[in-house]
XYZ file of C-alpha atoms in Angstrom:
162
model
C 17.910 -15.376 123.842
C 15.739 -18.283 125.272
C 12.032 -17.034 126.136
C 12.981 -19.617 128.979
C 15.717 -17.296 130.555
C 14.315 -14.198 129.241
C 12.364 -11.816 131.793
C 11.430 -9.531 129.174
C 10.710 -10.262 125.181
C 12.572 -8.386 122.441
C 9.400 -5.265 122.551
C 10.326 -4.807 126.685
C 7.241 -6.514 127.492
C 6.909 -9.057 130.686
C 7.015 -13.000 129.314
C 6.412 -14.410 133.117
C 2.947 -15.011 132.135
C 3.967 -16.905 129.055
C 6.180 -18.547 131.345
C 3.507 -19.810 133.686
C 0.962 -20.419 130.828
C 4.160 -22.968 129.259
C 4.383 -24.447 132.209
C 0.998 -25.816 133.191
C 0.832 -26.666 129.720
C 4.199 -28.695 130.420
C 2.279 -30.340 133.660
C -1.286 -31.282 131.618
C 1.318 -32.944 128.932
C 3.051 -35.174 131.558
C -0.190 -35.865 133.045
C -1.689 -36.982 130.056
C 1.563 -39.043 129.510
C 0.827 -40.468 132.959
C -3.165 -40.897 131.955
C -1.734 -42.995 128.907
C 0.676 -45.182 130.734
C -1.890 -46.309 133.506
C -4.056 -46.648 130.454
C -1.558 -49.007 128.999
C -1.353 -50.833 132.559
C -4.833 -51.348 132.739
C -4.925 -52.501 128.884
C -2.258 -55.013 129.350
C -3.556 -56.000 132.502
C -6.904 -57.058 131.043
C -5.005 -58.884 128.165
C -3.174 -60.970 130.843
C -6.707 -61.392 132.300
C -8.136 -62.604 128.980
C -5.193 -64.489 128.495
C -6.075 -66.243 131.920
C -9.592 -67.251 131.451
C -9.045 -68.703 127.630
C -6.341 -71.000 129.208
C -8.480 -71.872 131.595
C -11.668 -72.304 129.277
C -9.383 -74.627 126.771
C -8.099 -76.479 130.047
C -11.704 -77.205 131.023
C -12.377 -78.588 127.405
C -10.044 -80.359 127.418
C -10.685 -82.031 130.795
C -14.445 -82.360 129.384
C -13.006 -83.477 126.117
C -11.208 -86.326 127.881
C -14.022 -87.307 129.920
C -16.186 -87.602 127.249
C -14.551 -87.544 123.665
C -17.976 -88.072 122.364
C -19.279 -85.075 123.245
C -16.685 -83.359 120.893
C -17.899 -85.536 118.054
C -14.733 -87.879 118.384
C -15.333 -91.443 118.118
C -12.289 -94.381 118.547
C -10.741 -96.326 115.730
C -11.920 -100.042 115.746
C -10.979 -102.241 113.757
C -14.020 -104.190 113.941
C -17.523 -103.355 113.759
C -19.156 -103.652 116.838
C -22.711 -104.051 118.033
C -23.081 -101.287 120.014
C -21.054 -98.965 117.074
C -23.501 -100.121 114.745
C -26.406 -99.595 117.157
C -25.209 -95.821 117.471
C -23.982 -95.423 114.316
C -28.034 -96.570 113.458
C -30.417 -95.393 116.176
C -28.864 -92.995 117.835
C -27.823 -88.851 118.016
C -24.371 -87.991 120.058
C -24.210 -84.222 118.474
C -25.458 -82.701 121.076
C -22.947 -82.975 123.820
C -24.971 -81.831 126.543
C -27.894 -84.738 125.818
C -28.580 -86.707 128.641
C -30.729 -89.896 127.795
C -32.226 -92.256 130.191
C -29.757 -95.278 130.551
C -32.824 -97.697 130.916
C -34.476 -96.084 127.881
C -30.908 -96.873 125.356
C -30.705 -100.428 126.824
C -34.361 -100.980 125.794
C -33.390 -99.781 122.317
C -30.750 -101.573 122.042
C -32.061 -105.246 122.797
C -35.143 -104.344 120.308
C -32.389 -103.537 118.061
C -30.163 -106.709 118.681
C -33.299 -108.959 118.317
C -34.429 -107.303 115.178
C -30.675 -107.790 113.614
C -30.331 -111.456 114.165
C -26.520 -111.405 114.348
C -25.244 -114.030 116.684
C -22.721 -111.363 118.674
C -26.065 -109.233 118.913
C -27.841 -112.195 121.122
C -29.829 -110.390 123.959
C -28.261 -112.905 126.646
C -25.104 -112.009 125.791
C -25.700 -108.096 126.829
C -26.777 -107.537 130.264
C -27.241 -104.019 130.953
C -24.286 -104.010 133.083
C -22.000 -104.677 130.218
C -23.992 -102.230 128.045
C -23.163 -99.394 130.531
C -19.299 -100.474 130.123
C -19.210 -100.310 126.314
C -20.925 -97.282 126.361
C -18.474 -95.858 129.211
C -15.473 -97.125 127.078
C -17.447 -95.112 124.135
C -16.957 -91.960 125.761
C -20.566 -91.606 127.117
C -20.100 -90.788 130.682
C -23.053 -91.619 133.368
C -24.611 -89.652 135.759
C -27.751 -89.290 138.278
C -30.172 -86.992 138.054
C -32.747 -85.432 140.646
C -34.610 -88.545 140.797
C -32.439 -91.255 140.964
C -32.404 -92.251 137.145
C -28.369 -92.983 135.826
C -28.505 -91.243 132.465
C -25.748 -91.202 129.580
C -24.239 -87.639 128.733
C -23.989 -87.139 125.118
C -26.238 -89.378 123.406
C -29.888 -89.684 122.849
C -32.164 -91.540 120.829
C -32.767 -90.165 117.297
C -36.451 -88.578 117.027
C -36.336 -87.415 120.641
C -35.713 -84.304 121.538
């Protein structure tokens, strides 16, 4: 006979408080199932969440990335050597990303460069600071203002500074 259906057990004795023990053991079981299950909710609702802001972390990379490929250490294929290549590749520090350098301060360095190379493309009149700017704009080396006024170059700096 089920203990279930039974009123007494096989010695004659009363089971209804087995019964009611059973079943609030029964209830604490489904509400731990139901504990679990929001548990799971909540867990898979963070994933999503974590999911979320990664996407939109490698979205904003890759927005900066585009902006200013230097930053990320990636420098375009040339062909040819150019002046202000060389003049990076020679005086200058693009590792840290976040550098911001003086605009004024890299043109300087770059004419005393040019002058002290001799090469006819490197001829001071032939690099206004204007056209500096561009090459380092097409370079990856975005431009900015700061608090005072000054246009600086993200991404680059002068080796030996810090």
């Amino acid at each position: 006979m089920s203990v279930a259906l039974a009123p007494h057990d096989a010695a004659g004795g009363n089971v209804s408080s087995e019964l009611t023990r059973l079943g609030l053991l029964a209830e604490e079981v489904k509400e731990a199932q139901e504990n679990r299950r929001r548990a799971g909710d909540g867990l898979l609702a963070a994933q999503e969440r974590l999911r979320n802001a990664t996407a939109q972390v490698e979205a904003a990379e890759a927005r900066f990335r585009e902006a200013c490929p230097v930053a990320f250490g990636i420098m375009p294929n040339r062909a040819n050597t150019h002046p202000v290549e060389d003049w990076i590749a020679q005086r200058c520090d693009v590792s840290d990303r976040l550098a911001a350098t003086r605009s004024t301060h890299l043109y300087r360095d770059f004419i005393e460069w040019a002058v002290a190379t001799g090469l006819p493309q490197c001829e001071p009149a032939r690099w206004p600071q204007t056209r500096f700017g561009r090459e380092l704009t097409d370079r990856g080396f975005a431009s900015r203002k700061n608090g005072g006024g000054y246009t600086l170059r993200v991404g680059i700096r002068l080796r030996g500074e810090a």
